[in-house]
XYZ file of N, CA and C in Angstrom:
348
model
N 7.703 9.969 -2.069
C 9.004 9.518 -1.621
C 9.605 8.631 -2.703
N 10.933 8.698 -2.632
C 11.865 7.746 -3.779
C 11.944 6.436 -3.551
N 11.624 5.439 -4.397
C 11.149 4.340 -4.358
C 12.492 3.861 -3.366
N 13.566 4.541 -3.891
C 14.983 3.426 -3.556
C 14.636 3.818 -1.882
N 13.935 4.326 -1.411
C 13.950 4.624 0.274
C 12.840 3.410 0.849
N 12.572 2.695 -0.017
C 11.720 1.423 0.163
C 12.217 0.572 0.270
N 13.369 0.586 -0.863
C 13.794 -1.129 -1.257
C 15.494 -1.200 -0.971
N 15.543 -2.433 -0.817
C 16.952 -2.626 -0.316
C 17.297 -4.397 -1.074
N 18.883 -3.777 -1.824
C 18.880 -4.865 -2.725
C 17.859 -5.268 -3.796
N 17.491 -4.486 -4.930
C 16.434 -4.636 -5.750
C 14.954 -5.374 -5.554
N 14.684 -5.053 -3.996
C 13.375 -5.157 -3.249
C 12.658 -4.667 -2.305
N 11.647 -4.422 -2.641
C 10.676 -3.861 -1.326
C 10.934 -4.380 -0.292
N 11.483 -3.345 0.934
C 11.552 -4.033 2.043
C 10.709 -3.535 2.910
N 9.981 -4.959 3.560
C 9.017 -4.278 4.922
C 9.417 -3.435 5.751
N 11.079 -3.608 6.613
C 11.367 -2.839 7.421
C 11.079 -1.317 6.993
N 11.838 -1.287 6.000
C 12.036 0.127 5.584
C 10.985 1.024 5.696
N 10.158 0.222 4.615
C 8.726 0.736 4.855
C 7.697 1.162 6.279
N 7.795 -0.221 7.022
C 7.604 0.258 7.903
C 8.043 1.334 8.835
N 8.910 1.772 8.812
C 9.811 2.570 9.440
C 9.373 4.037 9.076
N 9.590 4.272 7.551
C 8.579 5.233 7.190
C 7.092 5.898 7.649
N 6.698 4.308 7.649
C 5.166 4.556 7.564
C 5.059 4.675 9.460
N 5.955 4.851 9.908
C 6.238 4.802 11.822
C 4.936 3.893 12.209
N 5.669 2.440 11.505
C 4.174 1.079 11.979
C 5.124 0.469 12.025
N 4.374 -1.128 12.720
C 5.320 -2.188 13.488
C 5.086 -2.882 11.860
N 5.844 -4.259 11.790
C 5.576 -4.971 10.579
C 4.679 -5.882 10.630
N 3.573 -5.860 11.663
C 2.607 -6.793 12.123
C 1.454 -5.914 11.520
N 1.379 -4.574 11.669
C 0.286 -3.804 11.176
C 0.535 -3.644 9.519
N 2.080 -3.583 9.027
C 2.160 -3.043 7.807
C 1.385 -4.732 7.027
N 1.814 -5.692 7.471
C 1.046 -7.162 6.887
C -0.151 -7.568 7.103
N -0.868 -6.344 8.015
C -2.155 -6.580 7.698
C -2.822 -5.238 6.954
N -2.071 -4.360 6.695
C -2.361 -3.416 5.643
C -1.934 -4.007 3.870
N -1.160 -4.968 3.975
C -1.090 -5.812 2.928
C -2.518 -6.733 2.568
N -2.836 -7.198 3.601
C -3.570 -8.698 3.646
C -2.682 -9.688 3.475
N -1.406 -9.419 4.458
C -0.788 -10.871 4.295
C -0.376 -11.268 6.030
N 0.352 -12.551 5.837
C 0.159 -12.943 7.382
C 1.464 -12.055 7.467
N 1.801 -11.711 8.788
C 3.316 -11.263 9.619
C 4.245 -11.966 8.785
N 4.847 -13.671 8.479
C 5.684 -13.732 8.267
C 6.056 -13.364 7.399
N 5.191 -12.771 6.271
C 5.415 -12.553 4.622
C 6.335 -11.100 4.883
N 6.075 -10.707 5.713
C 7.068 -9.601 5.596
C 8.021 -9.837 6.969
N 8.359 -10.530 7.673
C 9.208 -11.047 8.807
C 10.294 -11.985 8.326
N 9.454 -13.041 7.164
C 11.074 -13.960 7.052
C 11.347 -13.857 5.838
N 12.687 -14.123 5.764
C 13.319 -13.401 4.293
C 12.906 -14.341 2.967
N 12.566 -15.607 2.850
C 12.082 -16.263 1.559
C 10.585 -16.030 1.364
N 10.117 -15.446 2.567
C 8.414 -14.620 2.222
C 8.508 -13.786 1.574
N 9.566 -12.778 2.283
C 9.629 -11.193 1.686
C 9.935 -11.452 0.453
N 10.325 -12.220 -0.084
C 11.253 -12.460 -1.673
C 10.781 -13.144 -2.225
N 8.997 -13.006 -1.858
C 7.922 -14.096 -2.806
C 7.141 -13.075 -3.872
N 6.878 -13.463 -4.674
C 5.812 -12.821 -5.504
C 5.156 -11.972 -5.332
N 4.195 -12.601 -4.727
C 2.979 -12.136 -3.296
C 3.388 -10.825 -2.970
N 3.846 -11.532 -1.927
C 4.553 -10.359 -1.000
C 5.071 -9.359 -1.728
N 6.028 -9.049 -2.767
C 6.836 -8.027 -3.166
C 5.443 -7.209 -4.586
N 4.411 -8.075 -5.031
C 3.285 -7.746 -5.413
C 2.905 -6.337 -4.279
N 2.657 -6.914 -3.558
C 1.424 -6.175 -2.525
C 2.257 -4.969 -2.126
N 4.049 -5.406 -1.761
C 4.123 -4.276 -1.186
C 4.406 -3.087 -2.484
N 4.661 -3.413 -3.392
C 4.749 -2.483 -4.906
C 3.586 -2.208 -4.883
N 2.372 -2.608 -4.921
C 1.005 -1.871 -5.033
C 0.789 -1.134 -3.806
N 1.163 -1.267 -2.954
C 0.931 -0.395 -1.940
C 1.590 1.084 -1.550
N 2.810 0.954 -2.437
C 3.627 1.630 -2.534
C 3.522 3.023 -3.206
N 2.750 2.106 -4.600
C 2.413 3.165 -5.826
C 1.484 3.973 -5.102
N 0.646 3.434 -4.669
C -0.959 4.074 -4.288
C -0.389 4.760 -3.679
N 0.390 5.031 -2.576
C 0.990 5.839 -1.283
C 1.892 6.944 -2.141
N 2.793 6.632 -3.250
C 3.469 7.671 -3.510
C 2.486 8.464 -4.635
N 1.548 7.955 -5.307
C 0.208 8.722 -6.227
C -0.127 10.001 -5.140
N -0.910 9.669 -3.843
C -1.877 9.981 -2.939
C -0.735 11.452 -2.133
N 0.668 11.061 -2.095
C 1.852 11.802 -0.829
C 1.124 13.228 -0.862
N 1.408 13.659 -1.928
C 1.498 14.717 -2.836
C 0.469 15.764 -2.766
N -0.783 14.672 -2.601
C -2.379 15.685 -2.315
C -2.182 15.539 -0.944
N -1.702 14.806 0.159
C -1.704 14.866 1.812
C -0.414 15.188 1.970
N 0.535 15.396 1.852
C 1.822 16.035 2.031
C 2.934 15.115 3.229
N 2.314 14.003 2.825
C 3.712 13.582 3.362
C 3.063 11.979 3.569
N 3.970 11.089 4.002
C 3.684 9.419 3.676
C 2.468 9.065 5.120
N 2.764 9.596 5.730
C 2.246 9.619 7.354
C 0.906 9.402 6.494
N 0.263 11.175 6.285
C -0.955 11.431 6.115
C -1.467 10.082 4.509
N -0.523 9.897 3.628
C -1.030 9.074 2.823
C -1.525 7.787 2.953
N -0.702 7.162 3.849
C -1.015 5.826 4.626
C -2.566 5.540 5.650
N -2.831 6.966 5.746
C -3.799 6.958 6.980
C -5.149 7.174 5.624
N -5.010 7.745 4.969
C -5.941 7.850 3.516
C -5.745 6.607 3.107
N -5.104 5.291 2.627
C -4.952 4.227 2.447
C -5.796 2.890 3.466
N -5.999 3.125 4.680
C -6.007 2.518 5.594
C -7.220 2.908 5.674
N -8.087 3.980 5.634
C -9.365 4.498 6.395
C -10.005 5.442 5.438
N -10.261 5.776 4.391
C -11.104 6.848 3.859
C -11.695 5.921 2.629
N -12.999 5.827 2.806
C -13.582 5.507 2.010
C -13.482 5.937 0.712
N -13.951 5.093 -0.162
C -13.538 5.496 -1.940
C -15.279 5.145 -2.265
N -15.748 6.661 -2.902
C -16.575 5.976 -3.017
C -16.668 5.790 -4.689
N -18.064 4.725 -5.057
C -17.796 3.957 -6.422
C -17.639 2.526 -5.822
N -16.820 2.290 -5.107
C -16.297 1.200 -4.829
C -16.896 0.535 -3.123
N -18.523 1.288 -3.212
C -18.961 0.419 -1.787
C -18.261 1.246 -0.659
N -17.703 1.914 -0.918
C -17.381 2.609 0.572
C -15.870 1.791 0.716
N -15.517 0.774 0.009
C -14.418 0.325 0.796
C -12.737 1.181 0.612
N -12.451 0.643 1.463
C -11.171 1.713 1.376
C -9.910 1.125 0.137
N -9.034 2.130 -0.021
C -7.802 1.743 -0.426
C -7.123 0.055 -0.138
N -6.810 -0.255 1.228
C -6.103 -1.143 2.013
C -7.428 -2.516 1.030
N -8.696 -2.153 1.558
C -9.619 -3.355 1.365
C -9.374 -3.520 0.087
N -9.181 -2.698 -0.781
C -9.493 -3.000 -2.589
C -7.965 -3.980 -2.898
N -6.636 -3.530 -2.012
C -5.460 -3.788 -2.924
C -5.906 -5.412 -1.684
N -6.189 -5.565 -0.898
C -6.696 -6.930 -0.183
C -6.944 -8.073 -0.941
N -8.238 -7.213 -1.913
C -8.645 -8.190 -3.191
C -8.548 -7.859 -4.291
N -7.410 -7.448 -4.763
C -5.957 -7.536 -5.713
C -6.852 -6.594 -6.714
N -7.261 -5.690 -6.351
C -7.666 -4.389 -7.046
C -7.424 -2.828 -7.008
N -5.623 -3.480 -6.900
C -4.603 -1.978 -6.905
C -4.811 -1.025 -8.037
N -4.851 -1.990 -9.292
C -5.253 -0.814 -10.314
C -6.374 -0.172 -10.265
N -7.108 -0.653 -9.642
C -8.674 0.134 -9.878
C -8.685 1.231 -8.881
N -7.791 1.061 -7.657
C -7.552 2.257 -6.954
C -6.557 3.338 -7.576
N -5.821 2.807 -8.337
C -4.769 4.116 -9.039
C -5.684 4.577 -10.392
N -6.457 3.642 -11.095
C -6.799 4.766 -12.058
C -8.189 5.938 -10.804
N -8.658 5.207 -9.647
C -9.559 5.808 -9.138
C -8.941 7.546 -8.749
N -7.564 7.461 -8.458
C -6.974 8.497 -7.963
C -7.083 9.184 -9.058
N -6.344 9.044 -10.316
C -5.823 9.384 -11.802
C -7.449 10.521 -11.632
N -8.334 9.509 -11.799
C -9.580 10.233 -12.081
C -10.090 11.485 -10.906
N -10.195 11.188 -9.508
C -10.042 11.991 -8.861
C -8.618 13.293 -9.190
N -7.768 13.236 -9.468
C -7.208 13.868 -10.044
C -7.454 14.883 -10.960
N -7.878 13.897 -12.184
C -8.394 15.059 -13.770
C -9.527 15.172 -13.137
N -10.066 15.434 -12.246
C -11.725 16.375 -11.846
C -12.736 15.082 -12.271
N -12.679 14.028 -12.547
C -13.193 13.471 -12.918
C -14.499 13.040 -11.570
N -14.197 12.367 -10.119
C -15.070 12.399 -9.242
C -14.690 13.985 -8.181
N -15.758 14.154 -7.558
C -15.796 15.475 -7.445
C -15.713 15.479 -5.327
């Protein structure tokens, strides 16, 4: 999906997202690892943090659309399918503890045939 269907006013917006992802913004902030308000009040949403997590979450979801065919099924691969290499933990747990890149080159590699 096109990033601009995320962001509103040169930012990731929770609603949007959520809306997409057909989740409340209480579940999408704990698919972040952040509390509710970070994506509920507007000087959260327009923190670092916050616009961090939801850009990494974003990438990973629009990498992943493509092999599950649509944002639904990518989010649910994000949230619940183990990676393995990485302990079994999932997507959601790795970008938790700020190890978004290690899940996108993990895809990259799943990708070029690299894990099988």
């Amino acid at each position: 999906m096109a990033l601009a269907a995320y962001t509103d006013h040169g930012q990731f917006a929770p609603r949007k997202i959520a809306a997409v992802l057909r989740t409340t913004s209480d579940e999408l902030a704990r698919s972040l690892g952040l509390g509710k308000d970070a994506v509920q009040r507007k000087e959260r949403i327009a923190s670092d943090r916050t616009q961090r997590r939801l850009r990494q979450m974003v990438e990973i979801l629009n990498k992943v659309e493509t092999r599950f065919g649509s944002p639904l099924l990518a989010y649910a691969w994000y949230r619940s399918e183990p990676l393995s290499g990485f302990d079994n933990r999932t997507a959601m747990q790795l970008v938790h503890e700020n190890r978004a890149d290690d899940v996108l080159r993990y895809v990259d590699a799943v990708d070029a045939g690299v894990y099988a």
